[in-house]
Coordinates of C-alpha atoms in Angstrom, one line a residue:
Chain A
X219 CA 40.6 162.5 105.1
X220 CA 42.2 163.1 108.4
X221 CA 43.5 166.2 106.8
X222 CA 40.4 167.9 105.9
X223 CA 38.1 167.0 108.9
X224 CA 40.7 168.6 111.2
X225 CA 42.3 171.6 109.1
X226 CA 44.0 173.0 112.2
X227 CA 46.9 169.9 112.3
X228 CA 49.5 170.0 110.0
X229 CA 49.6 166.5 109.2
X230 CA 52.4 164.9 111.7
X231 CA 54.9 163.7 109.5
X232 CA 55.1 167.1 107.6
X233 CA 56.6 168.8 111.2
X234 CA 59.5 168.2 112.9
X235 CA 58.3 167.1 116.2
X236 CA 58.1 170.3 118.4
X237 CA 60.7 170.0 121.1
X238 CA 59.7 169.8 124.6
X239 CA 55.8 168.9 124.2
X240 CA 55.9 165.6 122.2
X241 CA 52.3 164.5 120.6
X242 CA 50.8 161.7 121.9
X243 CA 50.7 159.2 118.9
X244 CA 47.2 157.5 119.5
X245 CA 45.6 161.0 118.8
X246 CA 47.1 161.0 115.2
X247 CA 46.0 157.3 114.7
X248 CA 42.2 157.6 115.4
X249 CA 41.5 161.2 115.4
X250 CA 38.1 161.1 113.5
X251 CA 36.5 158.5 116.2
X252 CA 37.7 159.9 119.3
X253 CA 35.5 162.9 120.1
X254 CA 36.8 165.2 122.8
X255 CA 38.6 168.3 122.4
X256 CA 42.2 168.1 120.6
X257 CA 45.0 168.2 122.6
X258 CA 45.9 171.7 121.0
X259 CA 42.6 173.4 122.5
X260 CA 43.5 171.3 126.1
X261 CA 47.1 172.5 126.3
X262 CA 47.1 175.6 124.5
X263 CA 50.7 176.4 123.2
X264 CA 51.4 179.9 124.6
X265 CA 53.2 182.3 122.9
X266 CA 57.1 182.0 123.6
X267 CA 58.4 185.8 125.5
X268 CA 60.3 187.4 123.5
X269 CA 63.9 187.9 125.2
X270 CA 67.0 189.3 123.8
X271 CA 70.2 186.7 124.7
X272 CA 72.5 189.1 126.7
X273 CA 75.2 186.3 127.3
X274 CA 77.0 187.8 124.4
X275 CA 76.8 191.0 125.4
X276 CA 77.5 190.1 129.0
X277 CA 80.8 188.4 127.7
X278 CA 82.1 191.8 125.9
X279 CA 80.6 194.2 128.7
X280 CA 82.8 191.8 131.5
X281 CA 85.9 191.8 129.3
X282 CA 85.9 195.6 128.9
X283 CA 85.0 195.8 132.5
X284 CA 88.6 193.9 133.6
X285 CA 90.3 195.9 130.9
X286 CA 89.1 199.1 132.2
X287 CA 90.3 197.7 135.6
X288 CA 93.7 196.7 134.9
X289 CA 94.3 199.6 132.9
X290 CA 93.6 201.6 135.6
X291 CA 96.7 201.4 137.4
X292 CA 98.7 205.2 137.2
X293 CA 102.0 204.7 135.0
X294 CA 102.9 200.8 135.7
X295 CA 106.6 200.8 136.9
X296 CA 107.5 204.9 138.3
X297 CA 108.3 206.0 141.8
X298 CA 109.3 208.7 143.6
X299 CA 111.7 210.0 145.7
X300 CA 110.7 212.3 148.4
X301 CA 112.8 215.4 148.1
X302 CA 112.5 218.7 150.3
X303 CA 112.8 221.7 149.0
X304 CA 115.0 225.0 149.3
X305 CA 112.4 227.9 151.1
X306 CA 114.5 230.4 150.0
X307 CA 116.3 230.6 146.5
X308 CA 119.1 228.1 147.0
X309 CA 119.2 228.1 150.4
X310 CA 119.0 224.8 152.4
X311 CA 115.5 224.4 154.9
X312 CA 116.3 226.9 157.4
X313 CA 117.3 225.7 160.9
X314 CA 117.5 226.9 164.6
X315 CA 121.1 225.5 164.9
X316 CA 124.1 227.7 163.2
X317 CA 124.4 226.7 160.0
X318 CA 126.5 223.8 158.6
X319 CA 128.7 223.7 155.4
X320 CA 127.0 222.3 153.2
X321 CA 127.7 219.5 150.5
X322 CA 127.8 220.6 147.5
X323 CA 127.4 218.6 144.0
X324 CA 127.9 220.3 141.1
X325 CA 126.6 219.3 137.8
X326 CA 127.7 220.3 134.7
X327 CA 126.2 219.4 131.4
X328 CA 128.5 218.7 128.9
X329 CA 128.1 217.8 124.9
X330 CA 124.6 217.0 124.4
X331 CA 123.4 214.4 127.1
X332 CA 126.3 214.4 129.2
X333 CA 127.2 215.8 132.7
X334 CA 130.1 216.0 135.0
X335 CA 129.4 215.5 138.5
X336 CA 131.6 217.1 140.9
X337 CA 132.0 217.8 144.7
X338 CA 132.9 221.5 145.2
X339 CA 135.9 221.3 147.3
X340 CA 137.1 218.1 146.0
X341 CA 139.5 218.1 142.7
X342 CA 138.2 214.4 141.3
X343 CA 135.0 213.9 139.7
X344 CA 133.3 211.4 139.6
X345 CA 133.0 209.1 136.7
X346 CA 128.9 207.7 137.6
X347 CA 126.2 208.5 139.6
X348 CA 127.4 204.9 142.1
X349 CA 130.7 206.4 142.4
X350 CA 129.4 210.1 143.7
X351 CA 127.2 208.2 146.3
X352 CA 130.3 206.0 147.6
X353 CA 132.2 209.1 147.6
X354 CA 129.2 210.6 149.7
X355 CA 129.3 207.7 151.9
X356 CA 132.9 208.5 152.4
X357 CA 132.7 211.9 153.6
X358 CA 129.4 211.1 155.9
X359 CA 130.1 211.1 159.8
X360 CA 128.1 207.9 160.9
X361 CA 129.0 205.7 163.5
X362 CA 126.6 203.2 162.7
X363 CA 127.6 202.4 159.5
X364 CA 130.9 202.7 160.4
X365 CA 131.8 206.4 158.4
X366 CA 134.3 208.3 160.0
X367 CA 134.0 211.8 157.1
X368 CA 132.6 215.2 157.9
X369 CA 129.6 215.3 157.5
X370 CA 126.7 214.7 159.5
X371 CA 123.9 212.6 158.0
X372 CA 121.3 215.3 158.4
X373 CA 124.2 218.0 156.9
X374 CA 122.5 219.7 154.2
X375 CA 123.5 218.9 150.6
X376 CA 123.1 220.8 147.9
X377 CA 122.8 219.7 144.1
X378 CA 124.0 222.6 141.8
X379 CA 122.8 222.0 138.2
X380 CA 124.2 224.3 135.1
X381 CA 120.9 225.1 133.3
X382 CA 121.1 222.8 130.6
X383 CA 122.1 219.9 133.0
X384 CA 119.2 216.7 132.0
X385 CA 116.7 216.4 134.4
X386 CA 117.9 212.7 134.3
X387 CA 121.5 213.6 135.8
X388 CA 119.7 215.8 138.4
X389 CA 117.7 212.9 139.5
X390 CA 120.5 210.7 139.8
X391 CA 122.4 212.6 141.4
X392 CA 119.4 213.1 144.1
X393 CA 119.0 209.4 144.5
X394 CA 123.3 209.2 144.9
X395 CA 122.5 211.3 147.7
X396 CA 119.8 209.6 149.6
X397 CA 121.6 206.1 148.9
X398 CA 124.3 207.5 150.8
X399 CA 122.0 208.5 153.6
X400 CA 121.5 211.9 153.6
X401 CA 118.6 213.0 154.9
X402 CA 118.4 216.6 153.8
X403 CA 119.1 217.1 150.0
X404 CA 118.3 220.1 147.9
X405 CA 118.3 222.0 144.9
X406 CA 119.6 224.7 144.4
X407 CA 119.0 227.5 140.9
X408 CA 120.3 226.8 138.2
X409 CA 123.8 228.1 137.0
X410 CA 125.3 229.4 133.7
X411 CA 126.2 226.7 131.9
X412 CA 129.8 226.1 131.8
X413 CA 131.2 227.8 134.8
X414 CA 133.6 226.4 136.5
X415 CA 132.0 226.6 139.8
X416 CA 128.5 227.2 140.0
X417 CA 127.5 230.4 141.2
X418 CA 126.1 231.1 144.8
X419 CA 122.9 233.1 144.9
Chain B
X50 CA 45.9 169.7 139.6
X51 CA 44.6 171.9 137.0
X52 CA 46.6 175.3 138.6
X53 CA 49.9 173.8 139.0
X54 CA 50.5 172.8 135.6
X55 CA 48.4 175.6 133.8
X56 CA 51.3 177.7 133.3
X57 CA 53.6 175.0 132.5
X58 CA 57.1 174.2 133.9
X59 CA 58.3 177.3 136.0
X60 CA 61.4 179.0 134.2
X61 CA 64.7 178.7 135.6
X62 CA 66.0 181.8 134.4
X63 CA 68.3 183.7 136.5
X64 CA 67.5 187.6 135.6
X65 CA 70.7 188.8 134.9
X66 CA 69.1 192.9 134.8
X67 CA 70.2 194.1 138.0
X68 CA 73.3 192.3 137.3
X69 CA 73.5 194.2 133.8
X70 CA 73.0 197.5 135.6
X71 CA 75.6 197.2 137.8
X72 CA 78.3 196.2 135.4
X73 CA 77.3 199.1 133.5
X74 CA 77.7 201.4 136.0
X75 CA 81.4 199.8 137.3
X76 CA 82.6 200.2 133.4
X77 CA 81.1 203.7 132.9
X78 CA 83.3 204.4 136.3
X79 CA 86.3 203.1 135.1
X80 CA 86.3 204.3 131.6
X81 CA 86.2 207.8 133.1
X82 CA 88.6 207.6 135.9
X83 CA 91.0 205.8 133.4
X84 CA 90.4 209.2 130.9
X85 CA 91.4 210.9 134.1
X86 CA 94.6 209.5 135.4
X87 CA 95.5 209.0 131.7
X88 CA 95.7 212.6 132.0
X89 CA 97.5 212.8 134.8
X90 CA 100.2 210.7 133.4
X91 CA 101.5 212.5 129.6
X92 CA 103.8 210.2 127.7
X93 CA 107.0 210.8 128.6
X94 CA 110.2 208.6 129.7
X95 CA 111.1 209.9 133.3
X96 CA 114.4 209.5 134.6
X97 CA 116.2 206.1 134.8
X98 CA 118.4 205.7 137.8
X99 CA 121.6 204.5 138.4
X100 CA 121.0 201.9 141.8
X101 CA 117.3 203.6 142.3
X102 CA 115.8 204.4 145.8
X103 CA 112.5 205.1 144.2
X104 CA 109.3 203.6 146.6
X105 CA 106.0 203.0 145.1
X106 CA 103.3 206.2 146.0
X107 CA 100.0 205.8 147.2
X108 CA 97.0 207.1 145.2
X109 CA 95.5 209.3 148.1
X110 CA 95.8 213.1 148.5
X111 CA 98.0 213.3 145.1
X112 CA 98.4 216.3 143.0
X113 CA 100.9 215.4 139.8
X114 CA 102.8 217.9 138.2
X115 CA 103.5 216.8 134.5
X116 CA 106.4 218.8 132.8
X117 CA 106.3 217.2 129.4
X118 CA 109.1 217.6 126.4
X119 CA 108.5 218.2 122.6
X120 CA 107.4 215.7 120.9
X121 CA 109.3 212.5 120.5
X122 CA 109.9 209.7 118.3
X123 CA 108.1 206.5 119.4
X124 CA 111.0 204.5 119.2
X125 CA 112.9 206.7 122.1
X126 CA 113.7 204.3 124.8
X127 CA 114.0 204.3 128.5
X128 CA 117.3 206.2 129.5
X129 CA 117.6 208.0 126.2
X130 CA 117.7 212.0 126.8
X131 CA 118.7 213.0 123.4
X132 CA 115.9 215.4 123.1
X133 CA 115.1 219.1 122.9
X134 CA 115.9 219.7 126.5
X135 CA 112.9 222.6 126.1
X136 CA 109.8 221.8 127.9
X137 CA 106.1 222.0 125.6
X138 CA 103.7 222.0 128.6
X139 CA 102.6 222.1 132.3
X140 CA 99.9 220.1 133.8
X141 CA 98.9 220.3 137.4
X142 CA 96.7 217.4 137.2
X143 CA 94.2 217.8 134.3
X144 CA 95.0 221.7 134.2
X145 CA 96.9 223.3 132.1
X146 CA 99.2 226.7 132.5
X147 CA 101.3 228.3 130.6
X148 CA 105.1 227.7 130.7
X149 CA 106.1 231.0 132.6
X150 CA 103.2 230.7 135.0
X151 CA 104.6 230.7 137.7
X152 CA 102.8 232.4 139.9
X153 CA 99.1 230.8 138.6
X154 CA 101.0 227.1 139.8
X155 CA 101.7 228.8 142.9
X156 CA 98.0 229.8 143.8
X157 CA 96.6 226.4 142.1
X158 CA 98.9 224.6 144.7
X159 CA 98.3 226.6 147.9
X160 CA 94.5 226.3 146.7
X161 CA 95.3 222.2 147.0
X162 CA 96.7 222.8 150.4
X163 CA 94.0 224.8 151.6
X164 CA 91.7 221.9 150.3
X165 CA 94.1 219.1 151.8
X166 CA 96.7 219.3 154.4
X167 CA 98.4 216.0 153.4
X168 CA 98.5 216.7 149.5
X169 CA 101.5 215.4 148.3
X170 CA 103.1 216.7 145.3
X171 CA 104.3 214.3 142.2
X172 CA 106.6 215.9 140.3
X173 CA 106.5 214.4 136.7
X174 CA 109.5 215.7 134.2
X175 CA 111.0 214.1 131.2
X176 CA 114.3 213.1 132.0
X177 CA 115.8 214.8 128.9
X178 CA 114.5 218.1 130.1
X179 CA 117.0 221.0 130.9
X180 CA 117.2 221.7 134.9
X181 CA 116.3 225.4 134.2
X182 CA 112.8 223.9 132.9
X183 CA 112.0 222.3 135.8
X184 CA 113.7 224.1 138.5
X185 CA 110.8 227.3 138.6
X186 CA 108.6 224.8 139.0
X187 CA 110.1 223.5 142.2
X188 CA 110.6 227.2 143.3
X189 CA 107.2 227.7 142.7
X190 CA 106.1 224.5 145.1
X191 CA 108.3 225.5 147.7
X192 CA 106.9 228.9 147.3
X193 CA 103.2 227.7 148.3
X194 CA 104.2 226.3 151.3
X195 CA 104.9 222.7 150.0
X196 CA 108.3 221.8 151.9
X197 CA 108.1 218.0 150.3
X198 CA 108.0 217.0 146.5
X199 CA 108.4 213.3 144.7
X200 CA 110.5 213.4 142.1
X201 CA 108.9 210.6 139.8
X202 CA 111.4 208.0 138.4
X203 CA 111.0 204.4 137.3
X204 CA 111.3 201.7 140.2
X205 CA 114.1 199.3 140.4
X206 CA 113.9 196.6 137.9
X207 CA 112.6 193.9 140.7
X208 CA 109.8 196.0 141.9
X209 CA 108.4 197.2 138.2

């Protein structure tokens, strides 16, 4: 009876009750006898807005973001080391005062990734890269630290590669130098493999 | 009465839009400048030092030169130079040149210069390249004016 006098209800114990407006009970009791307008028509039920949930997507968009971020950083673990270079073909930066000797390491490649690293004027060789820079140290005037060689700290030194010297051993042989505090080391062109002493230009 | 609680309870949604849009915009940014400086830095294993001096290098007023080998195997490992000591290409930044270009690196850096005073040159080789690969290059940095280059290496163990 209740049903057909009021077709708009869905009888009550048919629906789950609606979550967040709750029915009053006395309405579904004693619907027929109480005449005013149904709670539906009072309080309509608007429409809910439609919304998209963008926590997920917030989620992925904020994880790429910090990937992005962290990736970001150039090539994780390199340096550098600040090198001057030759103006001329093999010639040390030119200067106002006469020129000094200069140091001269000489690199030789030898077999397929080796190198020997020499110091012209000097008949041993060095077995490692440490070794040429405490043999550097030893020839290095500097009263500070105590060095009593030749050379001055800002004598120029030259590293003579053979042309198929690794880049590696040419490197290392830089860093030998500034590690013994040299202050100006260059390059100089490459010479013919397998000479015994590197040509001058 | 009747006006406050037509409309029901008010919502208590934060609205995350502008929020949306600007996370959007930082991960569009980011993607790209990642593409870039993924450029910038080719695969290769630079040299690995004996007692290294290397410092860490500042992102401002760079220009890296990339010198990169043949291809290698993905296993190759820091320190290992046992490759083809030929070089395969030349990269001043995203730009490529041609192997015996000497004189185009030249103008491309003096251009940088005339652009920025204080541009700093990276200079990016494989370690197992041959010194007659990478030594025109140098020639033809010191030959636009550029008195100072950084050799790149890998940092000390405790700094990496």
């Amino acid at each position: 009876m209740t049903q057909s006098l009021s077709p708009t209800r869905t009888p009550p114990e048919a629906t789950p009750p609606r979550q967040g407006i709750s029915e009053p009970p006395f309405l579904a009791a004693d619907e027929e006898t109480v005449h005013h307008t149904p709670y539906r028509k009072r309080h309509p039920v608007l429409p809910k807005p439609v919304t998209v949930n963008m926590t997920p997507m917030i989620d992925v968009v904020f994880q790429l973001l910090i990937y992005f971020m962290l990736t970001l950083n150039f090539v994780i673990g390199e340096g550098v080391l600040t090198a001057k270079l030759p103006t001329g073909p093999g010639q040390p930066n030119p200067q106002s005062k006469p020129p000094e000797r200069p140091l001269n390491i000489t690199l030789r490649s030898s077999g397929a990734v080796g190198c020997i690293i020499g110091i012209e004027g000097m008949a041993t060789q060095s077995a490692n890269f440490r070794e040429l820079s405490q043999k550097l140290a030893e020839l290095q005037y500097n009263p500070e630290l105590g060095r009593q060689g030749a050379y001055k700290p800002d004598n120029p030194v030259v590293i003579k590669p053979d042309s198929t010297t690794r880049w590696q051993h040419v490197v290392n042989a830089f860093n030998a130098a500034i590690k013994a505090r040299y202050l100006n080391v260059s390059f100089a062109q490459a010479s013919e493999p397998g000479s015994e002493t590197p040509g001058d230009q | 009465m009747s006006q406050v609680f037509k409309k029901g309870p008010i919502s208590a949604e934060i609205n995350m839009t502008p929020m949306i849009d600007v996370v959007f915009q930082l991960l569009i940014f980011f993607m790209l400048v990642n593409n870039i400086s993924n450029e910038e830095g080719a695969p290769m294993i630079v040299p690995e030092l004996e007692d290294p001096k290397t410092l860490e290098f500042g992102d401002r007023n760079r220009v890296v030169i990339n010198i990169e080998p043949m291809a290698f195997s993905e296993n190759r490992k820091i320190g290992d130079i046992n490759i083809p000591g030929q070089a395969s290409s030349l990269k001043i930044g995203i730009e490529r040149y041609a192997l015996d270009d000497m004189d185009g690196v030249t103008k491309s850096l003096q251009q940088a210069k005339a652009r920025n005073d204080k541009v700093e040159v990276l200079l990016r080789a494989d370690a197992g390249l041959f010194y007659d690969e990478v030594q025109p290059v140098m020639q033809a940095i010191a030959n636009a004016g550029i008195v100072k280059v950084n050799l790149v290496a890998y940092l000390p163990e405790d700094v990496r």
